[in-house]
Amino acid sequence: MLKNRNGFTLVECVFTLILVTMISLLFAQVVNFISSYQQSAKEHAFNAQIDRFIADLEGTNFEFEFVEAKSDTPALQVQLYSNVERKHYLLCTGNPGMILKTEKGGHMPILTGISLEHWEQNENQGQHTLTFVTYRKQRTNLDEFKTKRTIYMDKHEERSN
């Protein structure tokens, strides 16, 4: 008979190999789930930032009206008028993102970390629309988000006092 053997049997080796493989597959699934969750959270944050941007421009805090847009440049340059503050603003692309400038030179970042890919303007019966495509590119190509949104504003008419 066999006495006091050192080592493992074939069955023990196969069982250990199967167990290690199952644990590795489970670990890979958990890592994949966490990665997709993080990607979804980044995309949600991107869309929330765009939604806040649109709410600021269309909302009642400033009551912006469209004055004019410079379409001869690829960069966004839209002049707006605030009925609340009774002054003009310039919405333009910054580095990176979009900023709102005042006539006196101050500026407020509106969108940060977002680049403007394309924009266009249309006017229909006093209602002005500004459509833009923005994107955010992270460290890898897997983290690129794009969105196309439209802002609706009334056309500003200079009023004489």
PDB file of C-alpha atoms in Angstrom:
ATOM      1  CA  MET A   1       0.000   0.000   0.000  1.00  0.00           C
ATOM      2  CA  LEU A   2       0.908   3.617  -0.401  1.00  0.00           C
ATOM      3  CA  LYS A   3       2.330   5.199   2.657  1.00  0.00           C
ATOM      4  CA  ASN A   4       2.533   8.883   3.530  1.00  0.00           C
ATOM      5  CA  ARG A   5       2.516  10.383   0.042  1.00  0.00           C
ATOM      6  CA  ASN A   6       3.591  13.986  -0.503  1.00  0.00           C
ATOM      7  CA  GLY A   7       1.679  15.868  -3.225  1.00  0.00           C
ATOM      8  CA  PHE A   8      -1.825  16.196  -4.659  1.00  0.00           C
ATOM      9  CA  THR A   9      -3.967  13.765  -6.613  1.00  0.00           C
ATOM     10  CA  LEU A  10      -5.227  14.582 -10.084  1.00  0.00           C
ATOM     11  CA  VAL A  11      -8.769  15.067  -8.753  1.00  0.00           C
ATOM     12  CA  GLU A  12      -7.574  17.610  -6.190  1.00  0.00           C
ATOM     13  CA  CYS A  13      -5.666  19.554  -8.868  1.00  0.00           C
ATOM     14  CA  VAL A  14      -8.663  19.622 -11.264  1.00  0.00           C
ATOM     15  CA  PHE A  15     -11.007  20.682  -8.453  1.00  0.00           C
ATOM     16  CA  THR A  16      -8.648  23.521  -7.451  1.00  0.00           C
ATOM     17  CA  LEU A  17      -8.306  24.655 -11.075  1.00  0.00           C
ATOM     18  CA  ILE A  18     -12.096  24.757 -11.499  1.00  0.00           C
ATOM     19  CA  LEU A  19     -12.519  26.664  -8.234  1.00  0.00           C
ATOM     20  CA  VAL A  20      -9.852  29.265  -9.177  1.00  0.00           C
ATOM     21  CA  THR A  21     -11.458  29.681 -12.637  1.00  0.00           C
ATOM     22  CA  MET A  22     -14.912  30.270 -11.123  1.00  0.00           C
ATOM     23  CA  ILE A  23     -13.559  32.849  -8.676  1.00  0.00           C
ATOM     24  CA  SER A  24     -11.701  34.620 -11.512  1.00  0.00           C
ATOM     25  CA  LEU A  25     -14.858  34.757 -13.662  1.00  0.00           C
ATOM     26  CA  LEU A  26     -16.876  36.109 -10.747  1.00  0.00           C
ATOM     27  CA  PHE A  27     -14.234  38.777 -10.098  1.00  0.00           C
ATOM     28  CA  ALA A  28     -14.242  39.754 -13.797  1.00  0.00           C
ATOM     29  CA  GLN A  29     -18.043  40.166 -13.724  1.00  0.00           C
ATOM     30  CA  VAL A  30     -17.862  42.384 -10.630  1.00  0.00           C
ATOM     31  CA  VAL A  31     -15.178  44.581 -12.222  1.00  0.00           C
ATOM     32  CA  ASN A  32     -17.241  44.845 -15.434  1.00  0.00           C
ATOM     33  CA  PHE A  33     -20.362  45.830 -13.455  1.00  0.00           C
ATOM     34  CA  ILE A  34     -18.475  48.508 -11.498  1.00  0.00           C
ATOM     35  CA  SER A  35     -16.936  49.889 -14.700  1.00  0.00           C
ATOM     36  CA  SER A  36     -20.318  50.132 -16.461  1.00  0.00           C
ATOM     37  CA  TYR A  37     -21.851  51.755 -13.363  1.00  0.00           C
ATOM     38  CA  GLN A  38     -19.088  54.389 -13.296  1.00  0.00           C
ATOM     39  CA  GLN A  39     -19.581  55.034 -17.019  1.00  0.00           C
ATOM     40  CA  SER A  40     -23.317  55.472 -16.474  1.00  0.00           C
ATOM     41  CA  ALA A  41     -22.693  57.867 -13.570  1.00  0.00           C
ATOM     42  CA  LYS A  42     -20.308  59.968 -15.699  1.00  0.00           C
ATOM     43  CA  GLU A  43     -22.852  60.156 -18.520  1.00  0.00           C
ATOM     44  CA  HIS A  44     -25.596  61.116 -16.073  1.00  0.00           C
ATOM     45  CA  ALA A  45     -23.405  63.896 -14.620  1.00  0.00           C
ATOM     46  CA  PHE A  46     -22.643  65.147 -18.146  1.00  0.00           C
ATOM     47  CA  ASN A  47     -26.346  65.303 -19.053  1.00  0.00           C
ATOM     48  CA  ALA A  48     -27.221  66.959 -15.734  1.00  0.00           C
ATOM     49  CA  GLN A  49     -24.643  69.690 -16.390  1.00  0.00           C
ATOM     50  CA  ILE A  50     -26.132  70.310 -19.858  1.00  0.00           C
ATOM     51  CA  ASP A  51     -29.663  70.407 -18.381  1.00  0.00           C
ATOM     52  CA  ARG A  52     -28.592  72.996 -15.768  1.00  0.00           C
ATOM     53  CA  PHE A  53     -26.978  75.068 -18.536  1.00  0.00           C
ATOM     54  CA  ILE A  54     -30.211  75.083 -20.549  1.00  0.00           C
ATOM     55  CA  ALA A  55     -32.311  75.814 -17.451  1.00  0.00           C
ATOM     56  CA  ASP A  56     -30.084  78.823 -16.684  1.00  0.00           C
ATOM     57  CA  LEU A  57     -30.462  80.214 -20.195  1.00  0.00           C
ATOM     58  CA  GLU A  58     -34.198  79.543 -20.584  1.00  0.00           C
ATOM     59  CA  GLY A  59     -35.231  80.119 -16.957  1.00  0.00           C
ATOM     60  CA  THR A  60     -36.565  83.108 -15.092  1.00  0.00           C
ATOM     61  CA  ASN A  61     -33.422  83.891 -13.073  1.00  0.00           C
ATOM     62  CA  PHE A  62     -32.069  86.048 -15.887  1.00  0.00           C
ATOM     63  CA  GLU A  63     -34.927  85.971 -18.440  1.00  0.00           C
ATOM     64  CA  PHE A  64     -32.464  85.949 -21.318  1.00  0.00           C
ATOM     65  CA  GLU A  65     -33.492  87.095 -24.757  1.00  0.00           C
ATOM     66  CA  PHE A  66     -31.518  86.532 -27.941  1.00  0.00           C
ATOM     67  CA  VAL A  67     -29.844  89.602 -29.462  1.00  0.00           C
ATOM     68  CA  GLU A  68     -27.503  88.256 -32.148  1.00  0.00           C
ATOM     69  CA  ALA A  69     -25.099  85.436 -32.967  1.00  0.00           C
ATOM     70  CA  LYS A  70     -21.859  85.666 -34.874  1.00  0.00           C
ATOM     71  CA  SER A  71     -22.057  82.838 -37.357  1.00  0.00           C
ATOM     72  CA  ASP A  72     -18.917  83.751 -39.276  1.00  0.00           C
ATOM     73  CA  THR A  73     -16.695  82.022 -36.711  1.00  0.00           C
ATOM     74  CA  PRO A  74     -16.632  78.348 -35.695  1.00  0.00           C
ATOM     75  CA  ALA A  75     -16.562  79.409 -32.046  1.00  0.00           C
ATOM     76  CA  LEU A  76     -19.846  80.142 -30.346  1.00  0.00           C
ATOM     77  CA  GLN A  77     -20.487  83.844 -29.787  1.00  0.00           C
ATOM     78  CA  VAL A  78     -24.075  84.720 -28.912  1.00  0.00           C
ATOM     79  CA  GLN A  79     -25.124  88.057 -27.474  1.00  0.00           C
ATOM     80  CA  LEU A  80     -27.940  87.820 -24.917  1.00  0.00           C
ATOM     81  CA  TYR A  81     -29.914  90.381 -22.952  1.00  0.00           C
ATOM     82  CA  SER A  82     -31.116  89.798 -19.380  1.00  0.00           C
ATOM     83  CA  ASN A  83     -34.472  91.374 -18.618  1.00  0.00           C
ATOM     84  CA  VAL A  84     -33.897  90.821 -14.892  1.00  0.00           C
ATOM     85  CA  GLU A  85     -30.503  92.528 -14.685  1.00  0.00           C
ATOM     86  CA  ARG A  86     -31.107  94.800 -17.682  1.00  0.00           C
ATOM     87  CA  LYS A  87     -27.711  94.236 -19.265  1.00  0.00           C
ATOM     88  CA  HIS A  88     -26.085  92.420 -22.158  1.00  0.00           C
ATOM     89  CA  TYR A  89     -24.085  89.197 -21.908  1.00  0.00           C
ATOM     90  CA  LEU A  90     -21.941  87.293 -24.367  1.00  0.00           C
ATOM     91  CA  LEU A  91     -22.206  83.495 -24.385  1.00  0.00           C
ATOM     92  CA  CYS A  92     -19.030  82.104 -25.900  1.00  0.00           C
ATOM     93  CA  THR A  93     -16.753  79.102 -25.895  1.00  0.00           C
ATOM     94  CA  GLY A  94     -14.046  79.030 -23.261  1.00  0.00           C
ATOM     95  CA  ASN A  95     -11.157  76.679 -22.653  1.00  0.00           C
ATOM     96  CA  PRO A  96     -12.710  74.111 -22.270  1.00  0.00           C
ATOM     97  CA  GLY A  97     -16.399  74.786 -21.931  1.00  0.00           C
ATOM     98  CA  MET A  98     -18.709  77.756 -22.303  1.00  0.00           C
ATOM     99  CA  ILE A  99     -18.607  81.024 -20.418  1.00  0.00           C
ATOM    100  CA  LEU A 100     -20.972  83.926 -19.979  1.00  0.00           C
ATOM    101  CA  LYS A 101     -19.195  87.301 -20.216  1.00  0.00           C
ATOM    102  CA  THR A 102     -20.416  90.704 -19.194  1.00  0.00           C
ATOM    103  CA  GLU A 103     -19.769  93.944 -21.012  1.00  0.00           C
ATOM    104  CA  LYS A 104     -17.372  94.974 -18.252  1.00  0.00           C
ATOM    105  CA  GLY A 105     -15.134  91.959 -18.808  1.00  0.00           C
ATOM    106  CA  GLY A 106     -16.228  89.643 -15.997  1.00  0.00           C
ATOM    107  CA  HIS A 107     -17.053  86.056 -16.849  1.00  0.00           C
ATOM    108  CA  MET A 108     -18.854  83.100 -15.336  1.00  0.00           C
ATOM    109  CA  PRO A 109     -18.132  79.504 -16.379  1.00  0.00           C
ATOM    110  CA  ILE A 110     -21.377  77.877 -17.497  1.00  0.00           C
ATOM    111  CA  LEU A 111     -20.153  74.523 -18.813  1.00  0.00           C
ATOM    112  CA  THR A 112     -16.774  73.185 -17.740  1.00  0.00           C
ATOM    113  CA  GLY A 113     -14.799  70.358 -19.252  1.00  0.00           C
ATOM    114  CA  ILE A 114     -17.108  70.236 -22.260  1.00  0.00           C
ATOM    115  CA  SER A 115     -16.182  71.078 -25.824  1.00  0.00           C
ATOM    116  CA  LEU A 116     -18.499  72.447 -28.476  1.00  0.00           C
ATOM    117  CA  GLU A 117     -18.503  70.428 -31.676  1.00  0.00           C
ATOM    118  CA  HIS A 118     -21.139  72.238 -33.713  1.00  0.00           C
ATOM    119  CA  TRP A 119     -23.783  74.924 -33.295  1.00  0.00           C
ATOM    120  CA  GLU A 120     -26.470  76.509 -35.444  1.00  0.00           C
ATOM    121  CA  GLN A 121     -29.187  79.119 -35.034  1.00  0.00           C
ATOM    122  CA  ASN A 122     -32.690  79.515 -36.434  1.00  0.00           C
ATOM    123  CA  GLU A 123     -35.386  82.133 -36.054  1.00  0.00           C
ATOM    124  CA  ASN A 124     -39.096  81.515 -36.488  1.00  0.00           C
ATOM    125  CA  GLN A 125     -41.791  84.095 -35.674  1.00  0.00           C
ATOM    126  CA  GLY A 126     -39.781  85.869 -32.967  1.00  0.00           C
ATOM    127  CA  GLN A 127     -38.772  82.602 -31.307  1.00  0.00           C
ATOM    128  CA  HIS A 128     -35.047  81.985 -31.600  1.00  0.00           C
ATOM    129  CA  THR A 129     -33.485  78.551 -31.285  1.00  0.00           C
ATOM    130  CA  LEU A 130     -29.848  77.754 -30.677  1.00  0.00           C
ATOM    131  CA  THR A 131     -28.901  74.132 -31.297  1.00  0.00           C
ATOM    132  CA  PHE A 132     -25.529  72.829 -30.224  1.00  0.00           C
ATOM    133  CA  VAL A 133     -23.696  69.520 -30.081  1.00  0.00           C
ATOM    134  CA  THR A 134     -21.334  69.154 -27.147  1.00  0.00           C
ATOM    135  CA  TYR A 135     -19.025  66.383 -26.120  1.00  0.00           C
ATOM    136  CA  ARG A 136     -16.802  65.474 -23.223  1.00  0.00           C
ATOM    137  CA  LYS A 137     -13.796  63.306 -23.859  1.00  0.00           C
ATOM    138  CA  GLN A 138     -12.162  61.699 -20.879  1.00  0.00           C
ATOM    139  CA  ARG A 139      -8.904  59.762 -20.741  1.00  0.00           C
ATOM    140  CA  THR A 140     -10.043  56.981 -23.035  1.00  0.00           C
ATOM    141  CA  ASN A 141     -12.298  56.863 -26.068  1.00  0.00           C
ATOM    142  CA  LEU A 142     -14.729  54.802 -24.011  1.00  0.00           C
ATOM    143  CA  ASP A 143     -15.499  57.885 -21.916  1.00  0.00           C
ATOM    144  CA  GLU A 144     -16.747  60.104 -24.734  1.00  0.00           C
ATOM    145  CA  PHE A 145     -20.256  61.524 -24.374  1.00  0.00           C
ATOM    146  CA  LYS A 146     -22.125  63.540 -26.990  1.00  0.00           C
ATOM    147  CA  THR A 147     -25.423  65.351 -26.813  1.00  0.00           C
ATOM    148  CA  LYS A 148     -27.454  67.575 -29.095  1.00  0.00           C
ATOM    149  CA  ARG A 149     -29.666  70.137 -27.354  1.00  0.00           C
ATOM    150  CA  THR A 150     -31.765  73.121 -28.366  1.00  0.00           C
ATOM    151  CA  ILE A 151     -32.304  76.326 -26.413  1.00  0.00           C
ATOM    152  CA  TYR A 152     -35.430  78.409 -27.056  1.00  0.00           C
ATOM    153  CA  MET A 153     -35.393  82.190 -26.486  1.00  0.00           C
ATOM    154  CA  ASP A 154     -37.413  85.185 -27.507  1.00  0.00           C
ATOM    155  CA  LYS A 155     -35.810  87.770 -29.764  1.00  0.00           C
ATOM    156  CA  HIS A 156     -34.756  90.897 -27.860  1.00  0.00           C
ATOM    157  CA  GLU A 157     -36.173  94.134 -29.167  1.00  0.00           C
ATOM    158  CA  GLU A 158     -34.539  97.366 -27.991  1.00  0.00           C
ATOM    159  CA  ARG A 159     -37.126  99.434 -26.165  1.00  0.00           C
ATOM    160  CA  SER A 160     -36.943 103.206 -26.132  1.00  0.00           C
ATOM    161  CA  ASN A 161     -37.713 104.962 -22.845  1.00  0.00           C
TER     162      ASN A 161
END
